[in-house]
Tab-separated table of C-alpha atoms and ligand atoms in Angstrom:
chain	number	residue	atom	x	y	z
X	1110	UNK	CA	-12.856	10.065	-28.577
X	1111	UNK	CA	-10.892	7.556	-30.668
X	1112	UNK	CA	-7.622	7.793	-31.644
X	1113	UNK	CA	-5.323	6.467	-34.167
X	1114	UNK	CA	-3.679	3.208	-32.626
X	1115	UNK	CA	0.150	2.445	-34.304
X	1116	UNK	CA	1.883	-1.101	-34.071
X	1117	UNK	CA	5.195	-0.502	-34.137
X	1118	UNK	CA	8.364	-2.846	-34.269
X	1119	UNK	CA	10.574	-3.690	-31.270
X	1120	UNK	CA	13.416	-1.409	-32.988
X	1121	UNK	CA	10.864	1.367	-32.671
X	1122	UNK	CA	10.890	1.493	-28.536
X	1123	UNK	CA	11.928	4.882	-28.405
X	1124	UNK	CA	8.288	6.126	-29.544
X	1125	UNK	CA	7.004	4.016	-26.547
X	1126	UNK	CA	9.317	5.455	-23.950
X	1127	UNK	CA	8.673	9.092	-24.859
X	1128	UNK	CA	4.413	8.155	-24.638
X	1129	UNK	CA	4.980	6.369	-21.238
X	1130	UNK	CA	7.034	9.967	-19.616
X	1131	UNK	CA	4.068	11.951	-21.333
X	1132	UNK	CA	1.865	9.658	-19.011
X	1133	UNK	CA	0.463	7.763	-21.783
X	1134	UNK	CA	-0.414	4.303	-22.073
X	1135	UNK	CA	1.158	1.908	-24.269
X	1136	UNK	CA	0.851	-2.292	-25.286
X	1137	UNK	CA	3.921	-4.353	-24.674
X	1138	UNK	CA	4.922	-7.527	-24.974
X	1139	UNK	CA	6.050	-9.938	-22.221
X	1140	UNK	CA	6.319	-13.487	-21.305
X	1141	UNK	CA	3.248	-14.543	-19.865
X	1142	UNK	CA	0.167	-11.954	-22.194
X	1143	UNK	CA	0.338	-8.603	-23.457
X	1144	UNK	CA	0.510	-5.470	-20.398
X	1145	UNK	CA	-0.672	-2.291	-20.869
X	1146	UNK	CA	1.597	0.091	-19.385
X	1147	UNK	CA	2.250	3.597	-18.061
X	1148	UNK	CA	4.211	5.049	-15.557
X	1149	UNK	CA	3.390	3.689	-12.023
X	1150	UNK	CA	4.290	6.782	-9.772
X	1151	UNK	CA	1.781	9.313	-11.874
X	1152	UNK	CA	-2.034	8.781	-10.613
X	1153	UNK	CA	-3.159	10.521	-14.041
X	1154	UNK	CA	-1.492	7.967	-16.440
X	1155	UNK	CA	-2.463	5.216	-14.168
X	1156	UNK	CA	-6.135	6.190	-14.051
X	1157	UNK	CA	-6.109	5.912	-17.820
X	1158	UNK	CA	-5.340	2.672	-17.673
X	1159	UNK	CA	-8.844	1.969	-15.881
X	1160	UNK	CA	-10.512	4.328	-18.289
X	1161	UNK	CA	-9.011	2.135	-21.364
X	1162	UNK	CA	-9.770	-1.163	-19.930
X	1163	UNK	CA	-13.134	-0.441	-18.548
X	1164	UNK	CA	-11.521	-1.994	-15.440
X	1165	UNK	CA	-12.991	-1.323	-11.935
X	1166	UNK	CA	-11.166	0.709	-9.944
X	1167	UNK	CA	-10.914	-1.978	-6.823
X	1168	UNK	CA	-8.921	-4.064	-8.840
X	1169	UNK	CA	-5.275	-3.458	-8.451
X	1170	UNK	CA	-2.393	-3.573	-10.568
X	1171	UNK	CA	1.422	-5.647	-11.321
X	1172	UNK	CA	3.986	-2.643	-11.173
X	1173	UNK	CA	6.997	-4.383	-13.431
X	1174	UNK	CA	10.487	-3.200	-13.173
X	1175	UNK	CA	13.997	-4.509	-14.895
X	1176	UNK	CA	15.999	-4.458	-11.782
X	1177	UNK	CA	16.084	-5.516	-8.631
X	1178	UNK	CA	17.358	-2.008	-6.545
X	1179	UNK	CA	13.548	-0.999	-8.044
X	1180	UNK	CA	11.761	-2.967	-5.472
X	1181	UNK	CA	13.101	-0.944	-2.419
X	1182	UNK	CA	11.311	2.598	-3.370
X	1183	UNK	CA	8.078	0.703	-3.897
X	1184	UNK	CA	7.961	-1.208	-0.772
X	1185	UNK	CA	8.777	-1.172	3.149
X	1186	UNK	CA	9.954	-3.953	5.487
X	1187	UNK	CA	9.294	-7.734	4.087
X	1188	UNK	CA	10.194	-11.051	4.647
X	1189	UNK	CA	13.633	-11.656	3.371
X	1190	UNK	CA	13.532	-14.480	2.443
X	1191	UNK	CA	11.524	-12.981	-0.394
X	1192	UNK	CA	15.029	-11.991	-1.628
X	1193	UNK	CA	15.059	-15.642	-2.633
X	1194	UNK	CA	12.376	-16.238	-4.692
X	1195	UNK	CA	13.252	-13.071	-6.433
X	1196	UNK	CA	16.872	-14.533	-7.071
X	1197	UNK	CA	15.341	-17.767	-8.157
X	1198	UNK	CA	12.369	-16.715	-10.056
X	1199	UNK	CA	13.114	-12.858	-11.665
X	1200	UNK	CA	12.764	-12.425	-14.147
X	1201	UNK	CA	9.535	-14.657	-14.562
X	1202	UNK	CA	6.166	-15.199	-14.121
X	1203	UNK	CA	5.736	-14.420	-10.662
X	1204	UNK	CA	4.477	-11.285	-9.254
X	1205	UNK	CA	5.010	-10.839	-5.359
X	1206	UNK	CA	2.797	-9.088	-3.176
X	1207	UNK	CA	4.701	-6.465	-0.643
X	1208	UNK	CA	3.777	-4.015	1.667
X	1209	UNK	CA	3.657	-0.895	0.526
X	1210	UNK	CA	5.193	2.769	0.346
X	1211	UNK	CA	3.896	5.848	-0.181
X	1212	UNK	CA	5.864	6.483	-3.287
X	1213	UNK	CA	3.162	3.700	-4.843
X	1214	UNK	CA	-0.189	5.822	-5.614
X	1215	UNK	CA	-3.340	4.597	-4.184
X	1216	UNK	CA	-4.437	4.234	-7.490
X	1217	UNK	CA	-2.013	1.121	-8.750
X	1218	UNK	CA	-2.642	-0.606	-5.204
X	1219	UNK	CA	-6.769	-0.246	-5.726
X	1220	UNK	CA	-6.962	1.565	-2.054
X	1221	UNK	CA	-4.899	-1.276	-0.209
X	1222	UNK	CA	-1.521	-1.113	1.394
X	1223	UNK	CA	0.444	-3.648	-0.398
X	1224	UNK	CA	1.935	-3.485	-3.920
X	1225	UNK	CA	2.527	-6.376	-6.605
X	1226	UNK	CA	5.818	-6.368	-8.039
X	1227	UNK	CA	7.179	-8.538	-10.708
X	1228	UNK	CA	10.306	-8.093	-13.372
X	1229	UNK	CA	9.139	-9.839	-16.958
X	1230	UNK	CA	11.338	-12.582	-18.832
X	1231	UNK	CA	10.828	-10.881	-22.146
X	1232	UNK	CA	13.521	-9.141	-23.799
X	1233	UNK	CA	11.454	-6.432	-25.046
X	1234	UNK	CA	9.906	-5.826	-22.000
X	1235	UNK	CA	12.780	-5.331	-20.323
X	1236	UNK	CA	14.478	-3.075	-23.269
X	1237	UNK	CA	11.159	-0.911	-22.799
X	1238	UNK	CA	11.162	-0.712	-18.548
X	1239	UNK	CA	15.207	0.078	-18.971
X	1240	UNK	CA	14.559	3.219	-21.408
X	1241	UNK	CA	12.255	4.139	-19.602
X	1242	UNK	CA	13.488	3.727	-16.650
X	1243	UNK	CA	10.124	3.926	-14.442
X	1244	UNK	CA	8.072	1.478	-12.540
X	1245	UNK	CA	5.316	0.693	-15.016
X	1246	UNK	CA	1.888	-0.382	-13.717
X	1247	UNK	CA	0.164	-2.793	-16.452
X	1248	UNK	CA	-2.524	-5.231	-16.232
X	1249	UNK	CA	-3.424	-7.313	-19.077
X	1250	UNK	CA	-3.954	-5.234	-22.591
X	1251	UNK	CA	-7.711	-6.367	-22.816
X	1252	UNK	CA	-10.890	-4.990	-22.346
X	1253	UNK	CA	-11.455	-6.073	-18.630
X	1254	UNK	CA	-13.347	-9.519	-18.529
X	1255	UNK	CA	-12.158	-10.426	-22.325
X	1256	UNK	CA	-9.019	-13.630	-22.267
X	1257	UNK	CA	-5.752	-11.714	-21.895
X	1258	UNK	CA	-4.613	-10.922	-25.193
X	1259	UNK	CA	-1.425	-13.026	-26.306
X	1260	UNK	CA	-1.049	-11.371	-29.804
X	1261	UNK	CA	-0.796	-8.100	-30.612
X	1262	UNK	CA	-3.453	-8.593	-33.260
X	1263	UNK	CA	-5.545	-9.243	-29.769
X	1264	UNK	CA	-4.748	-5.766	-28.582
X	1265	UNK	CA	-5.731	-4.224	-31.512
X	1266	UNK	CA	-9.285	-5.696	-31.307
X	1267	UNK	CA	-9.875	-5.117	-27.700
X	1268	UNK	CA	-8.429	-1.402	-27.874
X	1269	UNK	CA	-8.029	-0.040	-31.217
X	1270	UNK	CA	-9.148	3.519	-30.996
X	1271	UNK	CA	-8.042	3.891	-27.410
X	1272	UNK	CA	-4.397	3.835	-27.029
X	1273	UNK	CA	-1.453	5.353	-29.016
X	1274	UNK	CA	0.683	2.495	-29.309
X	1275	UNK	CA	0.969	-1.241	-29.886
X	1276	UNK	CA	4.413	-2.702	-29.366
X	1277	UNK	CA	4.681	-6.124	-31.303
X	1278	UNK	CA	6.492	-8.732	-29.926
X	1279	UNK	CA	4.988	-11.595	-31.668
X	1280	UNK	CA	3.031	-14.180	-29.799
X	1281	UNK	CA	3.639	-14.093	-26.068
X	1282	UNK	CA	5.523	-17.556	-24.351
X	1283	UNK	CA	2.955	-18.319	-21.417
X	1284	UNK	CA	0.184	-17.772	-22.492
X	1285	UNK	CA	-1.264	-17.290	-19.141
X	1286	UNK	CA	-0.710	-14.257	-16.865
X	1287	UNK	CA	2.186	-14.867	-14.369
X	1288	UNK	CA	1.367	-16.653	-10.868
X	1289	UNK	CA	0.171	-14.155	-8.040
X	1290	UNK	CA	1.871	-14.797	-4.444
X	1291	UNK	CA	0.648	-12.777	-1.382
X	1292	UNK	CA	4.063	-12.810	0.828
X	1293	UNK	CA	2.413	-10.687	3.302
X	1294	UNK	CA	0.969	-13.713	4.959
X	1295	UNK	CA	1.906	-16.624	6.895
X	1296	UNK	CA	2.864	-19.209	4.699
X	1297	UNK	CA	2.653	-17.060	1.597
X	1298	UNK	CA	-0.278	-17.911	-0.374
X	1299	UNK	CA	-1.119	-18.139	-4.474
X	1300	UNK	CA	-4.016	-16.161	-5.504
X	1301	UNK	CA	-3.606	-16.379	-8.965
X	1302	UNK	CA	-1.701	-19.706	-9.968
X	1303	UNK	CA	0.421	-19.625	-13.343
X	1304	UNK	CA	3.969	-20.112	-14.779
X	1305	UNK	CA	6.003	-20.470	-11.680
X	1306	UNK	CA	4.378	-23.240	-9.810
X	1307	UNK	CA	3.081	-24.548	-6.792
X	1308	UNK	CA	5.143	-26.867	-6.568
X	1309	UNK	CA	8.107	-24.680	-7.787
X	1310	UNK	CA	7.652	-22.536	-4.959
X	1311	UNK	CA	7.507	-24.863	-2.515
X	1312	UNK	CA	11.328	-25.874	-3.051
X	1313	UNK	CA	11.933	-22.159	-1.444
X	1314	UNK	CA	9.498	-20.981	1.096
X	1315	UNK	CA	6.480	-22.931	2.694
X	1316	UNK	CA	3.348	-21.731	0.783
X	1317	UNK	CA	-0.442	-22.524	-0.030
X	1318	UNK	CA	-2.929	-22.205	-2.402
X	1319	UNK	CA	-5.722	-19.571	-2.098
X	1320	UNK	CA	-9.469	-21.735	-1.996
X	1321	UNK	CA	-10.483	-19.652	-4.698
X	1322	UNK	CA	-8.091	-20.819	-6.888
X	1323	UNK	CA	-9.477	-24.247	-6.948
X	1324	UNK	CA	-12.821	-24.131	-5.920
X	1325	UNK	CA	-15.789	-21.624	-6.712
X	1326	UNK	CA	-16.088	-20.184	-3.597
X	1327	UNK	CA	-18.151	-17.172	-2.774
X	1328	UNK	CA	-16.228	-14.842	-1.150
X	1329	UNK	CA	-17.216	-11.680	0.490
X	1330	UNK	CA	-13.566	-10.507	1.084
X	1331	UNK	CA	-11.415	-11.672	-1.551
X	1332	UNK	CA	-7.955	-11.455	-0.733
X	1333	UNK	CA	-7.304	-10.744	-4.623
X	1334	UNK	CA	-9.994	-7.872	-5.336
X	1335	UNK	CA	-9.280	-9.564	-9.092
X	1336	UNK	CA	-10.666	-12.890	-7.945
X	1337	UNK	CA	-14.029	-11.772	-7.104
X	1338	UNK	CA	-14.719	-10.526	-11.216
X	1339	UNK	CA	-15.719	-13.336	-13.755
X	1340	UNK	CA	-12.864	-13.618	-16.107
X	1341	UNK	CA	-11.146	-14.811	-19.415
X	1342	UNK	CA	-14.889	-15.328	-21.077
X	1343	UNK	CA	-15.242	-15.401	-24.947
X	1344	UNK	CA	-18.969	-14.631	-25.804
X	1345	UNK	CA	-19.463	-18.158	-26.418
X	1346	UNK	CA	-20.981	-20.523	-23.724
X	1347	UNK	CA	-17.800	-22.296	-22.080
X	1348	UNK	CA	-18.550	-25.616	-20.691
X	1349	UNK	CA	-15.503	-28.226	-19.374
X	1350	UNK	CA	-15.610	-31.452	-18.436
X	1351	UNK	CA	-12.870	-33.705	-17.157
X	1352	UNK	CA	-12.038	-36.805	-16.766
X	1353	UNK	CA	-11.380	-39.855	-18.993
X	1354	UNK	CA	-14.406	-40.247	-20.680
X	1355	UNK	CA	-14.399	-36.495	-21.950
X	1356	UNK	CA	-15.268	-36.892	-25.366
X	1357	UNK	CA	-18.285	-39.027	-24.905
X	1358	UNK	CA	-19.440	-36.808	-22.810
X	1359	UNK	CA	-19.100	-33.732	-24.747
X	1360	UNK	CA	-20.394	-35.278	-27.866
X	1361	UNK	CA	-23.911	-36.452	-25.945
X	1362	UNK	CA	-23.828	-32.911	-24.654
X	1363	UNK	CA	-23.429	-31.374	-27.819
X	1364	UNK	CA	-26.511	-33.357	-29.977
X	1365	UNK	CA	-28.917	-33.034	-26.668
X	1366	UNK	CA	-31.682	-31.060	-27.346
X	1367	UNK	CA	-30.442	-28.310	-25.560
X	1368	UNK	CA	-27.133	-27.459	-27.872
X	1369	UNK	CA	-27.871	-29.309	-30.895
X	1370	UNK	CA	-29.288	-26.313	-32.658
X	1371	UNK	CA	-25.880	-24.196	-31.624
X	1372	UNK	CA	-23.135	-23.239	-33.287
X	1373	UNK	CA	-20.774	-25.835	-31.352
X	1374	UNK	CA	-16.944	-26.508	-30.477
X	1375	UNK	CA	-14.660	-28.105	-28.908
X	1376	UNK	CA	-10.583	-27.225	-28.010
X	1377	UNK	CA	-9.596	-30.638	-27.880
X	1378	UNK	CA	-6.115	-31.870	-27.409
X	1379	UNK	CA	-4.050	-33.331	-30.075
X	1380	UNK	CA	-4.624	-37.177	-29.821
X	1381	UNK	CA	-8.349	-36.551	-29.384
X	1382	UNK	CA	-9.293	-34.157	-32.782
X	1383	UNK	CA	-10.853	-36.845	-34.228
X	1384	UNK	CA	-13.426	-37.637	-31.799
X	1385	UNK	CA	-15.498	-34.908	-32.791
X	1386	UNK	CA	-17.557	-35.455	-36.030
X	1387	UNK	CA	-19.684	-32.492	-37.238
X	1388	UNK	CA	-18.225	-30.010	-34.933
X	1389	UNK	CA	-15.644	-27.463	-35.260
X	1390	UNK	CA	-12.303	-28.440	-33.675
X	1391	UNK	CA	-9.639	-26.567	-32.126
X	1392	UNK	CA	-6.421	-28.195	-31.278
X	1393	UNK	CA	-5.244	-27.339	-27.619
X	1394	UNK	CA	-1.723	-29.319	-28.213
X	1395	UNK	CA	-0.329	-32.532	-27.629
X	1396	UNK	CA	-1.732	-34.013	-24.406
X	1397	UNK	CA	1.460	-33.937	-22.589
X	1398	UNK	CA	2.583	-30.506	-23.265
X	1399	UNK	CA	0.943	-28.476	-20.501
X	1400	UNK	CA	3.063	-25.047	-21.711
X	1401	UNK	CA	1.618	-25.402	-25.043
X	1402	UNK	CA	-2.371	-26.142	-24.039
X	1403	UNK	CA	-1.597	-22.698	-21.784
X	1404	UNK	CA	0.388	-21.053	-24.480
X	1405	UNK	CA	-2.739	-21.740	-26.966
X	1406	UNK	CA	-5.712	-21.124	-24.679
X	1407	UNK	CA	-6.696	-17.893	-24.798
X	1408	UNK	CA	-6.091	-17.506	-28.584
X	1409	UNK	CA	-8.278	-20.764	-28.987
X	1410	UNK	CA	-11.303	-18.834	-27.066
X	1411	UNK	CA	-10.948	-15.616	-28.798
X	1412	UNK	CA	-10.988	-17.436	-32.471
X	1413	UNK	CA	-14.217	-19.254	-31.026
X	1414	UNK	CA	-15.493	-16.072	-31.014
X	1415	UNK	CA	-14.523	-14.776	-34.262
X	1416	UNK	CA	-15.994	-18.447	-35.974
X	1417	UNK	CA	-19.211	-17.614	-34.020
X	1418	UNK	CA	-19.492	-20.341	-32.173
X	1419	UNK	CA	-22.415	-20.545	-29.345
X	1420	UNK	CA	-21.570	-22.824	-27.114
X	1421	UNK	CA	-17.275	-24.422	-26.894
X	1422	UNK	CA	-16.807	-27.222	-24.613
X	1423	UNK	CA	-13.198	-27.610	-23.620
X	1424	UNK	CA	-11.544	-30.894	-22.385
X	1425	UNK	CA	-10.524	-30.605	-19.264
X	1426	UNK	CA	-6.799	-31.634	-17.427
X	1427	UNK	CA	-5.363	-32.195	-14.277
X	1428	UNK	CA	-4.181	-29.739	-11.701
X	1429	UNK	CA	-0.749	-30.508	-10.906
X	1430	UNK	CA	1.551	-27.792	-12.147
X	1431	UNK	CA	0.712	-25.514	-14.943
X	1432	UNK	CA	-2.588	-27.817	-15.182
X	1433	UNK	CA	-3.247	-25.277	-11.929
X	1434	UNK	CA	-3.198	-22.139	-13.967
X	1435	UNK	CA	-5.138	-24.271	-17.056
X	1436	UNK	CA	-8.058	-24.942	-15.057
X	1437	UNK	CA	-8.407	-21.869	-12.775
X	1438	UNK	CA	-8.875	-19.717	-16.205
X	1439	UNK	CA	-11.227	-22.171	-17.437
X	1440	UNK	CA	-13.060	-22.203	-14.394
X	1441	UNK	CA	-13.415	-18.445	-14.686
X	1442	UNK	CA	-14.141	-18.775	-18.461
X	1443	UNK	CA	-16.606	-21.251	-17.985
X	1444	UNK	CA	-18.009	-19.456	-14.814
X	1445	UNK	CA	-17.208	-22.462	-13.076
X	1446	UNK	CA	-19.125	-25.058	-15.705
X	1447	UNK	CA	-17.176	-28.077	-14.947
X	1448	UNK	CA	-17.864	-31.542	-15.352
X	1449	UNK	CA	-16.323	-34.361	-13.946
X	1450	UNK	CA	-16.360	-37.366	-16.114
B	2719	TXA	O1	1.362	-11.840	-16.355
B	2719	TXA	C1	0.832	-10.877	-15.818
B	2719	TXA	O2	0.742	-10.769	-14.587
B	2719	TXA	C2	0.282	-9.774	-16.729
B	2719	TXA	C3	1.439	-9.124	-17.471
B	2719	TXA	C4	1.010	-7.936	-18.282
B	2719	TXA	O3	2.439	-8.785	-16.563
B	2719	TXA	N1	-0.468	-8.823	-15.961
B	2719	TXA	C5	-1.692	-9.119	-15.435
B	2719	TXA	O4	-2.257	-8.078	-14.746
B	2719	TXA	O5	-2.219	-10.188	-15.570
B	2719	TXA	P1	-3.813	-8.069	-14.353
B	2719	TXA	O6	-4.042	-6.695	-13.859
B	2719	TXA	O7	-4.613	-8.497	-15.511
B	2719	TXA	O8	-3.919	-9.043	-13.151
B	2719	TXA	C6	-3.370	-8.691	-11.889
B	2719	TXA	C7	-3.951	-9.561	-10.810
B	2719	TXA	C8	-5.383	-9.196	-10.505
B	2719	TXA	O9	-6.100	-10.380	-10.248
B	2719	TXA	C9	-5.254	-8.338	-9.256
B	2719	TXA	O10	-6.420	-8.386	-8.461
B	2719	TXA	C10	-4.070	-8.982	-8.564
B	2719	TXA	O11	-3.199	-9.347	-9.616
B	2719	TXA	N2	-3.352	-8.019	-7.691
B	2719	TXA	C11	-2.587	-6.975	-8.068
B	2719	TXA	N3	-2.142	-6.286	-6.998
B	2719	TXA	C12	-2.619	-6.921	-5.910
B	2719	TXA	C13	-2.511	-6.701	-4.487
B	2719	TXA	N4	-1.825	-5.693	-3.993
B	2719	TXA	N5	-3.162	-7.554	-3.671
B	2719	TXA	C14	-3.871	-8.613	-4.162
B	2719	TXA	N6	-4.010	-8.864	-5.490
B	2719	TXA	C15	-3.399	-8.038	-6.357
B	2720	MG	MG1	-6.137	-9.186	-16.599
């Protein structure tokens, strides 16, 4: 049954924080996309979540707290030197993986017996989780498979008519959901790369990098139940190719037989817009400026949507630093449609 969805104002929190100890959901800003929230020790408001979303219940979810002393009800014994990266990184885009307590419902963890725990960089956020004052489960405020929404205006179109409340924050800094680290193995690992980076982490604590980060690999066992779901896709057709001679390749690609017909487009970055005659062209951002290309992405696909294009090809980068988290979600967008140029 639908019901009426408000946006309300960051001054307006108060209306959030009573919905969330109802055991409602509610949209909130943070740094990396938009989180859809509600109280991570009640199974009922948490299952809601999957009921909004559409999401499968496997798939577990980020609990987020403001403070630190939080972490110690949701968790048992871990590696301490985890207390590092949480000094260095929190708040941030980084959410660890723990073991367990039982205070966590079986619900948030997706039946396993660790947790993932991060405290968000966004002032609103954290003016939300401290009213509150509950550890709030929240995946990404889309419909599960859509790009994470980084507007609130994205929200609204993915779940207008399914949750009470919108808090608008403005567009989000990221851009790309915060890096995932497992630290219940030996070295740690990333499943999910994003702002905090490889080689960030790397300065603190040995790690490595999940295969399925990089590669399409079929796995039967994901260690990430989120890894094993196709991801980020727009409706359109998303097709990548890297390498230096990018444009040439996407413009005999796009006038082959096979796409001519289409609606086509390309996210291009900055220098390059004007290799693209006759198509529709999206700028990803100066060349140089990973945090902007991630900060833009996933508006860039939904508007490709909303033009009606077909088919976008997308110019691919490298995958040193946030370039990781770049071309992991246009792997998944693309499902795994990359060409090397
Ligand atoms: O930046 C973010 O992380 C955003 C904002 C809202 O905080 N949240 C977000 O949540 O992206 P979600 O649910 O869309 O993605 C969570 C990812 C999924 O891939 C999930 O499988 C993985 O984290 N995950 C969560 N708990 C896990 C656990 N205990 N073990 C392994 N993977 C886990
Ligand atoms: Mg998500």
């Amino acid at each position: 049954m639908a019901i009426e969805t408000r946006i309300i104002q960051p001054d307006e929190l108060e209306i959030a924080v009573q919905l969330l100890r109802q055991g409602e959901c509610v949209a909130f800003p943070t740094e990396t996309v938009y989180g859809l929230g509600a109280n991570a020790l009640n199974t009922k408001a948490v299952q809601k979540i999957f009921q909004v979303k559409g999401r499968p219940a496997d798939n577990p979810l980020i609990v987020h707290i403001y403070n630190k002393e939080q972490v110690q009800e949701l968790v048992i014994a871990y590696d301490p030197i985890v207390d590092q990266l949480m000094e260095r990184f929190w708040p941030g885009p980084l959410s660890l993986i723990l073991p367990k307590s039982d205070r966590v419902p079986t619900v948030v963890s997706g039946g396993l017996d660790t947790v993932a725990i991060r405290m968000p960089d966004h002032p609103v956020a954290l003016a939300l989780l401290e009213m509150v004052d509950l550890p709030i489960a929240a995946p990404s405020a889309n419909l599960s498979g859509k790009p994470s929404p980084t507007r609130a205006e994205h929200v609204f179109h993915d779940l207008q008519g399914r949750i009470p409340v919108i808090i608008d924050g403005g567009p989000t800094g990221w851009g790309v959901e915060s890096t995932v680290l497992d630290c219940t193995v030996k070295p740690f690992r990333i499943l999910r790369p994003g702002g905090v980076t490889y080689e960030q982490l790397k300065e603190v604590v040995p790690v490595e990098v999940d295969p399925s980060v990089n590669h399409a690999v079929v796995v039967d066992q994901p260690r990430s139940p989120g890894m094993k779901y196709k991801h980020y896709a727009p409706n359109a057709k998303v097709i990548v190719v890297k390498g230096d001679h990018a444009p040439q390749i996407i413009n005999q690609l796009a006038n082959s037989p096979e796409y001519q017909h289409l609606k086509r487009g390309v996210l291009a970055v900055e220098e390059n817009l004007h290799l693209y005659p006759g198509m529709i062209v999206l700028n990803l951002g100066p060349k140089q400026e990973q945090k902007t290309i991630a900060s833009r992405l996933y508006h860039l696909l939904r508007q490709a949507d909303s033009i009606g294009l077909d088919v976008v090809f997308v110019e691919g980068f490298t995958d040193d630093n946030v370039g990781m988290a770049i071309m992991n979600r246009l792997r998944r967008a693309s499902g795994n449609q990359i060409i090397q140029s």
